[in-house]
Every structure is written in structure tokens, then in C-alpha cells.
Coordinates of C-alpha atoms in Angstrom, one line a residue:
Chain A
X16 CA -6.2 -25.2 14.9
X17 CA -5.0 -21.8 14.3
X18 CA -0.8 -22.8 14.7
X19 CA -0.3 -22.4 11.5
X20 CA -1.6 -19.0 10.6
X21 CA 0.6 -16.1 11.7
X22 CA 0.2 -12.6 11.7
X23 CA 2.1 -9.5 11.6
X24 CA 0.3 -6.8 12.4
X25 CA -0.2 -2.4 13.4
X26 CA -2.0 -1.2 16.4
X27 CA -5.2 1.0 14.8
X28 CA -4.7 0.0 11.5
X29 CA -8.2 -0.8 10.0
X30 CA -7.4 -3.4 7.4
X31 CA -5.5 -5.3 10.1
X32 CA -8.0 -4.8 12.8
X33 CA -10.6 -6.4 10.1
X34 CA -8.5 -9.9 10.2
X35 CA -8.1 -10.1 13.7
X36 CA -11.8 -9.3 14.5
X37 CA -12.7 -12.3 11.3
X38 CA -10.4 -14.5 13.2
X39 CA -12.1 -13.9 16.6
X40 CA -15.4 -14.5 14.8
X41 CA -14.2 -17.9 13.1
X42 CA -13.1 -18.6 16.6
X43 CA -9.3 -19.1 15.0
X44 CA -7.8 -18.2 18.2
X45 CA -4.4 -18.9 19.6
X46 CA -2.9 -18.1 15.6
X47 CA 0.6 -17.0 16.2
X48 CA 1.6 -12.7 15.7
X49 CA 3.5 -9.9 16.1
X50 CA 2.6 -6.2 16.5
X51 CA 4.8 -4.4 14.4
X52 CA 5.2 -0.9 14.8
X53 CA 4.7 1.6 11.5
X54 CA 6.5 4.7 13.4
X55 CA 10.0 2.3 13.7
X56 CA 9.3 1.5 9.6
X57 CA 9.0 -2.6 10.8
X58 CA 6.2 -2.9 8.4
X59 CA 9.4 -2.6 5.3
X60 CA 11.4 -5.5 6.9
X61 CA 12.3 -8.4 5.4
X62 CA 10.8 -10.9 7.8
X63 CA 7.0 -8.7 6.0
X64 CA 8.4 -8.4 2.8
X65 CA 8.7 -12.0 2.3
X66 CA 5.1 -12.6 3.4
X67 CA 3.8 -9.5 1.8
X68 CA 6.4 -7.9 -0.6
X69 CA 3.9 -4.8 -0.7
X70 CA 5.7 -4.2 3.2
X71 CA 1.8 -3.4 4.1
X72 CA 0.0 -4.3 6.9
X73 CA -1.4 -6.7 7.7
X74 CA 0.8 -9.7 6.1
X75 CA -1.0 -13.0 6.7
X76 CA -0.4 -16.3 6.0
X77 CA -2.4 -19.8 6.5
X78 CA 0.2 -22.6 6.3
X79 CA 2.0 -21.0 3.3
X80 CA -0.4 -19.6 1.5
X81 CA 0.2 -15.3 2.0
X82 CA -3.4 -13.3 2.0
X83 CA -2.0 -9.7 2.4
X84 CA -5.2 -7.8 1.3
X85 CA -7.7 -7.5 4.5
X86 CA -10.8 -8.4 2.8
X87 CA -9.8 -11.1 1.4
X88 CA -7.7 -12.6 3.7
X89 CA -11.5 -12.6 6.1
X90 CA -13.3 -13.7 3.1
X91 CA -10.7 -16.8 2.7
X92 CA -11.6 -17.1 6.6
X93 CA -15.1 -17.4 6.1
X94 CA -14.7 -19.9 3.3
X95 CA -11.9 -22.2 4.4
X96 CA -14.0 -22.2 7.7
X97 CA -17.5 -21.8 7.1
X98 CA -19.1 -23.9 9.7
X99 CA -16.9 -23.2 12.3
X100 CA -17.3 -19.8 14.7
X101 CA -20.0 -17.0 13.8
X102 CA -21.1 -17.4 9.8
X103 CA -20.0 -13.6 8.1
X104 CA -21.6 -14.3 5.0
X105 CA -25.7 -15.3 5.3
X106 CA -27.1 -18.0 3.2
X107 CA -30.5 -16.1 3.2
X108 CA -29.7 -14.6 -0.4
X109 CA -31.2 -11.0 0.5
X110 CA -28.8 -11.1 3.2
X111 CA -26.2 -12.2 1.5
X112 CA -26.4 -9.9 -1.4
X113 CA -26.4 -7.1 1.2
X114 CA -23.4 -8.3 3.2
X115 CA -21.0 -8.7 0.1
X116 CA -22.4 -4.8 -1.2
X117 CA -21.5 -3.0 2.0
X118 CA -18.2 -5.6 2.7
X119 CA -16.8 -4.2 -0.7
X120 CA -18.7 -0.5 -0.6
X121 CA -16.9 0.0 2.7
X122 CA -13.5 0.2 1.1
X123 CA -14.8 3.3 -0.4
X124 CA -15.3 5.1 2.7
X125 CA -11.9 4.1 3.8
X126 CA -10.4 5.3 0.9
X127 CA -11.6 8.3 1.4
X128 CA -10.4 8.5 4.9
X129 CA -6.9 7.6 4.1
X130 CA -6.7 9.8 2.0
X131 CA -7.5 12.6 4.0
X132 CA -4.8 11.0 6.7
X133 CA -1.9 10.8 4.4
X134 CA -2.6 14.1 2.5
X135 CA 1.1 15.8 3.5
X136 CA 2.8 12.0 2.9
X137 CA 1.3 11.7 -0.5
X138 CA 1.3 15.3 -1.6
X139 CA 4.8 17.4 -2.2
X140 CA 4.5 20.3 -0.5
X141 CA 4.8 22.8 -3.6
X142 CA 1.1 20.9 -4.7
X143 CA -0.6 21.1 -1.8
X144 CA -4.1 22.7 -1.8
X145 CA -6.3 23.8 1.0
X146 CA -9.2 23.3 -1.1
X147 CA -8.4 20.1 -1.7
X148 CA -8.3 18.9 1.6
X149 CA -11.7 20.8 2.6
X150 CA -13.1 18.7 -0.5
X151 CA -11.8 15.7 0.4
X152 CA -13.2 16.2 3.9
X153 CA -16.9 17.1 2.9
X154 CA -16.5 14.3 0.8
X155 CA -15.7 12.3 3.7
X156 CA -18.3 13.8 5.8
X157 CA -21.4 12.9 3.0
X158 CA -19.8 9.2 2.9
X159 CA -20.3 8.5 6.6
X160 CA -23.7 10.4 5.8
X161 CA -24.5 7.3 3.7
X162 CA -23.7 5.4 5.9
X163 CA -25.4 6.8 8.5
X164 CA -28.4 6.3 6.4
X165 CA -28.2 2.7 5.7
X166 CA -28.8 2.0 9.8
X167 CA -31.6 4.4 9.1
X168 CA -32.9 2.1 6.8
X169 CA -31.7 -1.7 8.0
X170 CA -29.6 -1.8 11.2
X171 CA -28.7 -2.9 14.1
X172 CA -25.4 -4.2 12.2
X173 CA -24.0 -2.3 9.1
X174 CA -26.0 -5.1 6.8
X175 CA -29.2 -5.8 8.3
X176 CA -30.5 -7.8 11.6
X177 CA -27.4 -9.9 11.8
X178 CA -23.4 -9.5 12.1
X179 CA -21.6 -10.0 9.0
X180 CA -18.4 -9.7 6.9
X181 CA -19.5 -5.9 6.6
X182 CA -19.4 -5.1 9.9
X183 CA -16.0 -7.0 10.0
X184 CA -14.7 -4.7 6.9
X185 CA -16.8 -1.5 7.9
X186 CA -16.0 -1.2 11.9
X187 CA -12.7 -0.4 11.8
X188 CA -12.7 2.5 10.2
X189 CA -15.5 3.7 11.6
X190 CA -13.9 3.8 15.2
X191 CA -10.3 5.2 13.5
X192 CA -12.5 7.9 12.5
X193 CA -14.3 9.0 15.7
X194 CA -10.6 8.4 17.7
X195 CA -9.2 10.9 14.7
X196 CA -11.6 13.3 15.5
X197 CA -15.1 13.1 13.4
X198 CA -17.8 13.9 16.2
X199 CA -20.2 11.6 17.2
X200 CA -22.9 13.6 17.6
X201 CA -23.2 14.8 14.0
X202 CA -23.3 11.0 13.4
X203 CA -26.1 9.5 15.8
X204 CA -26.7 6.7 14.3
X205 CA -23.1 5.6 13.4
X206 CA -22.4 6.7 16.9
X207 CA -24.9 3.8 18.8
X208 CA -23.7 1.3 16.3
X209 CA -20.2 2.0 17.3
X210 CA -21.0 2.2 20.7
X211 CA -23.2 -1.1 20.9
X212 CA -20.4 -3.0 18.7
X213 CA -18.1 -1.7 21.2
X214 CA -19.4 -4.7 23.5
X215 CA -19.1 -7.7 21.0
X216 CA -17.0 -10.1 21.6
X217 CA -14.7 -10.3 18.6
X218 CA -14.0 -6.3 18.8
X219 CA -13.4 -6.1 22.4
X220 CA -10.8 -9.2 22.5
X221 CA -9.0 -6.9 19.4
X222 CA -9.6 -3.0 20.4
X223 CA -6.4 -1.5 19.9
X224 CA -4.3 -1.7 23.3
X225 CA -3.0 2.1 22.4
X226 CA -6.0 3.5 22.2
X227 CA -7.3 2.4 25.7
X228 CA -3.5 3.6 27.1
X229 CA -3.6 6.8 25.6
X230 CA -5.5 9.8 23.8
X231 CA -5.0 10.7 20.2
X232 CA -2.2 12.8 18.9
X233 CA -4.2 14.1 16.2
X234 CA -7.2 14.8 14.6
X235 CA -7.6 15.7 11.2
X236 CA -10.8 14.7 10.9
X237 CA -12.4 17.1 13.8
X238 CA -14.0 19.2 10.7
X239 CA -15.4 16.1 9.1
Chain B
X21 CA -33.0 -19.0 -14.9
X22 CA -31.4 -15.4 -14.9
X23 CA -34.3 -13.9 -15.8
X24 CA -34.7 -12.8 -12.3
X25 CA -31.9 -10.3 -13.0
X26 CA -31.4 -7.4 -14.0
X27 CA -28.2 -5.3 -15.1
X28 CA -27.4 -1.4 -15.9
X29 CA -24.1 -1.7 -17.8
X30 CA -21.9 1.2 -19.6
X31 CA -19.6 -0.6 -22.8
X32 CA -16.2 -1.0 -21.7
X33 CA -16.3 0.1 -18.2
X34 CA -14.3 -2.5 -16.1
X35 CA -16.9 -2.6 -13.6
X36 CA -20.0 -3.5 -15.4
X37 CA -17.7 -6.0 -17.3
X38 CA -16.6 -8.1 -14.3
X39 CA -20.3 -8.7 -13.5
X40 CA -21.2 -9.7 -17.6
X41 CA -18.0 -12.0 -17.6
X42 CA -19.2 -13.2 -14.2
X43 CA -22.3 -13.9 -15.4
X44 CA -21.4 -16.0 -18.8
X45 CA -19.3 -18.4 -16.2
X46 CA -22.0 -19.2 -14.2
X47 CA -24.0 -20.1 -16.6
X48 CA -26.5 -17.0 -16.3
X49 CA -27.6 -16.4 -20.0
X50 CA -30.6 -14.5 -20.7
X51 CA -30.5 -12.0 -17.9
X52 CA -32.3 -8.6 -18.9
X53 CA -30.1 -5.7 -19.5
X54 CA -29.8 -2.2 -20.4
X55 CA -26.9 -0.5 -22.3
X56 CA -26.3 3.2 -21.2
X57 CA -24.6 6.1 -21.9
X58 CA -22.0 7.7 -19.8
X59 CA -21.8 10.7 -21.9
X60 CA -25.5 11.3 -22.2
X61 CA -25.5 10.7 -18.0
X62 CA -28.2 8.4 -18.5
X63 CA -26.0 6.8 -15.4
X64 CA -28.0 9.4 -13.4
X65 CA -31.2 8.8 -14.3
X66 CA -33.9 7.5 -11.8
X67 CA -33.9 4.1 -13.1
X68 CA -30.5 3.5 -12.3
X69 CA -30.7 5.8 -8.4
X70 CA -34.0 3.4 -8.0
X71 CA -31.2 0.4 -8.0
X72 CA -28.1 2.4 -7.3
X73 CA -28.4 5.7 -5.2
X74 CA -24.9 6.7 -6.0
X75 CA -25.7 6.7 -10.0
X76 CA -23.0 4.4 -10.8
X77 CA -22.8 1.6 -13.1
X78 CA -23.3 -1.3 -13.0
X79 CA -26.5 -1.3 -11.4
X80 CA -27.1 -5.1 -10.6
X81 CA -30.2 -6.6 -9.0
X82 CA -30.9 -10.4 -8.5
X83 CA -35.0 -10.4 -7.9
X84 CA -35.3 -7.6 -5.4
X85 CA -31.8 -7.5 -3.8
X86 CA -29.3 -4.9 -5.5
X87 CA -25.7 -5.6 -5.6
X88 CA -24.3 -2.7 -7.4
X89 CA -20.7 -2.8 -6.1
X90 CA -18.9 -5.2 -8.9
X91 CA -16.5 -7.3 -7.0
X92 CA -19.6 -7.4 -4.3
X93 CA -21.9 -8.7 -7.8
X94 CA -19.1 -11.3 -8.6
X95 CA -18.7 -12.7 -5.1
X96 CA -22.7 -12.9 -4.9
X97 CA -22.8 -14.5 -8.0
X98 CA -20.4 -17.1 -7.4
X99 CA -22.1 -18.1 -3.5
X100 CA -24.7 -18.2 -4.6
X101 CA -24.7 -20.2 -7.9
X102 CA -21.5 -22.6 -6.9
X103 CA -22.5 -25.5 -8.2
X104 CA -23.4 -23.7 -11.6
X105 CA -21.1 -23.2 -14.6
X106 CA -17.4 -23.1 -13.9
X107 CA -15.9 -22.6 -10.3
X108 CA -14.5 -18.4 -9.9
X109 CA -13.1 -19.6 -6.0
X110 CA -11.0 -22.9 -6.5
X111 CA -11.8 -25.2 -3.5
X112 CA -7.6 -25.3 -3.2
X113 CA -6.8 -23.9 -0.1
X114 CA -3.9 -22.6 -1.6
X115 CA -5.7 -21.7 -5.4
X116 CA -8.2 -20.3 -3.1
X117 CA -5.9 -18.0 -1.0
X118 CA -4.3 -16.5 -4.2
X119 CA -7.6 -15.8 -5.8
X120 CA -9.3 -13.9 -2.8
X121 CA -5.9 -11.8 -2.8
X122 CA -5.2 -10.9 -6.2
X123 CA -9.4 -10.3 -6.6
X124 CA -9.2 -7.2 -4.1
X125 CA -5.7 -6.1 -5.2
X126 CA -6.7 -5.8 -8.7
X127 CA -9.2 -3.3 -7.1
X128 CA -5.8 -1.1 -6.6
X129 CA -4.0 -1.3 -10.2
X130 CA -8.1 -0.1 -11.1
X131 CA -7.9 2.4 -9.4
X132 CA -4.4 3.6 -10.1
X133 CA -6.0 3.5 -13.6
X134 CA -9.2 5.9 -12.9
X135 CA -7.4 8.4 -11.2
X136 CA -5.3 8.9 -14.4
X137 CA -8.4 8.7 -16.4
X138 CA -10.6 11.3 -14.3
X139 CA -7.6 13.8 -13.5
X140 CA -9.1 16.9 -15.4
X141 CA -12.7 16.0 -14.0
X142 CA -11.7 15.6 -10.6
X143 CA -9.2 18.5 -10.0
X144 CA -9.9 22.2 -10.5
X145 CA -7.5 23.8 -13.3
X146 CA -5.7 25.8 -10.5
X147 CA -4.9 23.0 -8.4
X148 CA -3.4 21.0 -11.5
X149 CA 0.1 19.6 -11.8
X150 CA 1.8 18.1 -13.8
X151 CA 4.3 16.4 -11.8
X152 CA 1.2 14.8 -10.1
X153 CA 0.1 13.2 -13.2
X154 CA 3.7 12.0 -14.1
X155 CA 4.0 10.6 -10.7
X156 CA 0.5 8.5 -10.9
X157 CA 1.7 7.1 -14.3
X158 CA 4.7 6.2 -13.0
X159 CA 2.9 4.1 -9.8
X160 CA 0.7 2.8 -12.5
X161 CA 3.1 1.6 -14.7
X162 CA 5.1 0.0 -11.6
X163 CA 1.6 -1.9 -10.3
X164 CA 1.5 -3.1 -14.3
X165 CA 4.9 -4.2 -14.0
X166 CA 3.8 -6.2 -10.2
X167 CA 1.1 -7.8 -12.2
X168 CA 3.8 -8.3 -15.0
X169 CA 5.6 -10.4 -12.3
X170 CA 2.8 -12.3 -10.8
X171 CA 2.4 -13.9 -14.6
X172 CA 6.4 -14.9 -14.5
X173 CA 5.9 -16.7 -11.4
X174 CA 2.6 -18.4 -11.5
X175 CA 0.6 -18.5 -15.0
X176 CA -0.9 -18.8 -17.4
X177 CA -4.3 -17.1 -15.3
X178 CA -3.4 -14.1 -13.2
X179 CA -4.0 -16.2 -9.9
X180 CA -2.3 -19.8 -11.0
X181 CA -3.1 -22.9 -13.2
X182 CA -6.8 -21.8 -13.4
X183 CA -9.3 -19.1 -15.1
X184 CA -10.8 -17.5 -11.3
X185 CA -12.1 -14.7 -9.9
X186 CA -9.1 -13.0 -10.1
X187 CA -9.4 -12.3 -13.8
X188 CA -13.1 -11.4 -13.9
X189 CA -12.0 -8.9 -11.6
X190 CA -8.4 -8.1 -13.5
X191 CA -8.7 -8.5 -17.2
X192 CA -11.4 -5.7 -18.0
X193 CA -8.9 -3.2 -16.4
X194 CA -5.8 -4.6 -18.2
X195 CA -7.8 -4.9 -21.4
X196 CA -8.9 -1.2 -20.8
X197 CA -5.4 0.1 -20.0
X198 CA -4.1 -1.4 -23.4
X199 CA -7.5 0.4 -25.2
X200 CA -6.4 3.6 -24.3
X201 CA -2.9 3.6 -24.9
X202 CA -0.6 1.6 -22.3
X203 CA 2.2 -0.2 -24.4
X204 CA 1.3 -4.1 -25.0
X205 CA 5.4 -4.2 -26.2
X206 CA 6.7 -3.0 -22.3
X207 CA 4.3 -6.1 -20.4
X208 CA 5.4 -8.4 -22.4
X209 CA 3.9 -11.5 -20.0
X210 CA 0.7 -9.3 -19.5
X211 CA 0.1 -8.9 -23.3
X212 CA 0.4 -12.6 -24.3
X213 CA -2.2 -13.2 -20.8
X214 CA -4.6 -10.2 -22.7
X215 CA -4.4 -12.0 -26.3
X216 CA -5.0 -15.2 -24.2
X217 CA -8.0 -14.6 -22.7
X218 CA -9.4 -12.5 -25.4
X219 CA -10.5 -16.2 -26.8
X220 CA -12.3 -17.1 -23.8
X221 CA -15.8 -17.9 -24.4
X222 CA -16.9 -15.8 -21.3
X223 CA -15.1 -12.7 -22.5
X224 CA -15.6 -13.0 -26.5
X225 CA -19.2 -12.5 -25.9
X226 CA -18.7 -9.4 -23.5
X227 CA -16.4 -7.6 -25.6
X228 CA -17.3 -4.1 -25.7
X229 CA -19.1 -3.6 -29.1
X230 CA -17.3 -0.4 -29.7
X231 CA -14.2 -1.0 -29.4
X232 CA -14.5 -3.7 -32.4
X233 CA -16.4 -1.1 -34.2
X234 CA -14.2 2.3 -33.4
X235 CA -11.0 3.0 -32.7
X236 CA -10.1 4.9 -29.3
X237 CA -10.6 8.4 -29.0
X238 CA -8.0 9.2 -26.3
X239 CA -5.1 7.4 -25.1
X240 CA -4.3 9.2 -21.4
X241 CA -2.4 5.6 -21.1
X242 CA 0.5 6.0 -23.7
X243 CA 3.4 6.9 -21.7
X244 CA 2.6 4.3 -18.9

């Protein structure tokens, strides 16, 4: 069923992580991939850039149709293949309106994660600012803080009683960020969500191989 | 029929005019709304944090369930009223691919486009630079120019042969960018796509009032 979708792909990388999990969900199994590695540059070669001229990862295609951006290559998923596997979007329209907020509102939180991560790539050195990147951390810090009080209020999952796109879209980067350093304990909540989501299915067939062989090489986000 | 819902909008913010476009094509007339005013911060008051805790517009709600994140607003609309007024996801596998992905990219060139915008709000005098703000028009006038390309290869709508979910989520930003300055003579395929769909039912009646009755007051945009 899957033979015809293929997959390039980086170990740890959220928005990658987020399509493999939706494909696990929409039981798409067996799809064909390869794990590309950002260090070596492979994610600018031409075998990506002709999928995704971006050279970003993921680079996706179904058949020949390219869906390089993450959430929408797992909202295609759910839509080309909504009976099939777990449902990620609910019909009960409370639900649903709840699952599509967070799905997009997570992006935000990445965002403001990446940004933190590629400070010194984006930023010449000359304009660098250690205010700045204290900013951009508290900043950080009150996001997951929001976040940590939507379980408050709904919960188990990231959009209520059931699994859904958002937990697909917001997972990811909640687990790059406690590998990366942000402490779990100023994040109790967050913390037994990731640690109960740990166990599903979809995310254990998909946690990042690395990351089970060995222990991060950096933390920028240990002041989070 | 609409009058169930409930929108906070700002005129001529991209993001509250997604959801007012969204909501001409499906049919969802008569909706009750409230105009306010960014520079009175009436976006902060506790009518809008009742809907939207982050103060943001728009602040959407559909009966009780808030969907204040746009594209979020769009996609919910669209589930949930598929059947109703003209189709935002083409049921074309391969239509349907290209709207989901240009959708969410068009969140990028948007916020390409803020950063310029909010420059002197967001960073502190002393950590100001100019070669920061040259570089971001730069990388904004290079995502115009990938949009630029999109139009040369598929056309006349920003995802293909048909008016989608793509340009609810696009146009307001392009039609924004133009508003405040960016060159209509240097996106040549972008401008005719602009006067195009400046015709369209949907966004004739969404056009921001002010902008037909004053013209712009800055134009950050003008060497994009």
C-alpha cells in the first residue's frame, strides 16, 4: 500500500519525525526511505532537491505528488487515508476544532525553539546579542508554560481525551527539547505526557535510533 | 447558519483575512463580528483573552469551540462544512497534495513578512542592525520570487487550475506586501495573480475598508 510513497529523512528532526509517526498512525508501513544525514550536507543533494527544491527535510512524495512541509504532508495522510489506521482529526466538532488549533499553534513553539538552536548559524557574529538569546529562551520557557497548561486543563493527549494530529505535530519537539536540555521537572506535566507517549506505538516504532545509541552533544536549552 | 459564530478581526491583517475569505467560500454569511483596533490594543482586551488567551487576532469561535489560530480556523471550516460552498481541499490526490503544501509554506513567506514589519518593536535599539534588516528583505524578496516561480509553472491559482486553500492562506499576505510597498513591476506573475483575484467574489467583500478609503502610511516593503 505504502510502495509508492518514499521518504528522505534526518534522525531527531521534528518535522520529519511528525511524518513518520502520521505514517505509523495511518498504518502506511513498509513506504520506502532513506536517512540522510544533515552533518554530511545530504539534505542539499540533488536526488532532495528534486523532491524538495527547499533541500529541507523531510522531502516526501506519494506517487509523484512532493509534500515537503510536515504538517501538511500528515494532514494529506489523514485525508487521502481517512478510514484507514488511527483517525488524527476527530469528527466530534469540539474535538476537531481543538485538534486543528494546537496542530497549527504547535509550529509556534517550534519556532521558537529553532530559533534558539540556530542562533550562531543565523546570526553573524559581529550581531550577536546575549540578551537576545536570554529573551528568546524565556520566551521559550513561557511557551512550553502554555503548554504545560493546556494538559492542565484537557489532557491526557496535547488536544483532549484522544490522540490526534496535534500530538503528531506537537511531540516531536517536545522530546528535542528535553534531549536538548529543558528540565523535566520544571515541566511536570509535559514531562508525564512525554513519558506516557513514550510507550505508543507510532512513536516507539520512530524514536530516533541516535538518541537511544548515544547522549546529547549539547544543550542549549538547559536554562529554558 | 453561521450565526453560531463568532469572529474578532483587525482590517487588513492576513490572519483575520484568511478566516473572512474562508468564510465567504463556504457559504457562511451572517456570522457576527467585531472590528478592532490594533493601535487602540483593543486586541488585549478581555473579550478577546476570553476567546484567545494570547490576545491575538483573529479570535474565532464556532458555538463554544475557539479556533483562534487562522490556518487552524480555515482547515476547521473547510472539515467541517465540506459539502458547503466551494471545495478549499480538491479531492485530486495530486490538487490535493499541492494545496496542503503550499497552505503551510505560505505560513513562511508570512512570516518572512512580519519580521520585517515588527523589527523596531521586537528588537531593542542597541541590538539593531542594519545589515540584519537588509538581509531579511533580501530572503523575503527571494521567497516572493519562489512564489513568483510557483505561478510560471502551475497557474493561474497559487496551487494549480483551481481557487484552494492555498490562496485563502497566501493572497492576504501577498496583497499586504504590495499595500506597504513591495514592487508589483519586479513579480511580474505574482502581480497579474493579485489583480486576478482581487475580482473574486470571496475577496471583494473582505477587502479591507481602509485601504480603499486611505492610502498607506508606511511602506517597510519598498526595497523588497
Amino acid at each position: 500500500m505504502a510502495k509508492d510513497m518514499f521518504l528522505f529523512w534526518g534522525s531527531g528532526s521534528p518535522p520529519c519525525w511528525r511524518v513518520m509517526i502520521a505514517l505509523e498512525e495511518k498504518n502506511l508501513q513498509g513506504y520506502q526511505h532513506k536517512l540522510l544525514s544533515f552533518e554530511k550536507g545530504e539534505h542539499k543533494s540533488n536526488e532532495v532537491l528534486d523532491i524538495n527544491p527547499r533541500g529541507q527535510l523531510p522531502a516526501f512524495r506519494h506517487g509523484p505528488n512532493a509534500i515537503n512541509e510536515s504538517v501538511a504532508a500528515c494532514m494529506y495522510l489523514e485525508d487521502q487515508f481517512k478510514s484507514q489506521g488511527n483517525p488524527l482529526i476527530p469528527s466530534d466538532p469540539a474535538e476537531k476544532a481543538l485538534a486543528y488549533q494546537r496542530s497549527i499553534e504547535a509550529l509556534t513553539v517550534h519556532q521558537k525553539m529553532v530559533d534558539i538552536v540556530t542562533y550562531n548559524r543565523r546570526v553573524p557574529e559581529a550581531e550577536r546579542h546575549e540578551a537576545a538569546v536570554k529573551r528568546d529562551k524565556e520566551g521559550l520557557g513561557s511557551e512550553f508554560g502554555v503548554w504545560e497548561g493546556y494538559l492542565h486543563k484537557t489532557g491526557p493527549y496535547i488536544a483532549g481525551k484522544n490522540f490526534s494530529m496535534a500530538d503528531v505535530v506537537f511531540f516531536p519537539t517536545l522530546a528535542l527539547a528535553f534531549r536538548i536540555g529543558m528540565k523535566q521537572e520544571k515541566f511536570p506535566k509535559l514531562s508525564s505526557y512525554h513519558n506516557f507517549l513514550k510507550e505508543r506505538p507510532s512513536i516507539k516504532a520512530t524514536w530516533p535510533q541516535h538518541w537511544l545509541q548515544n547522549p546529547p552533544t549539547f544543550d542549549p536549552l538547559k536554562d529554558v
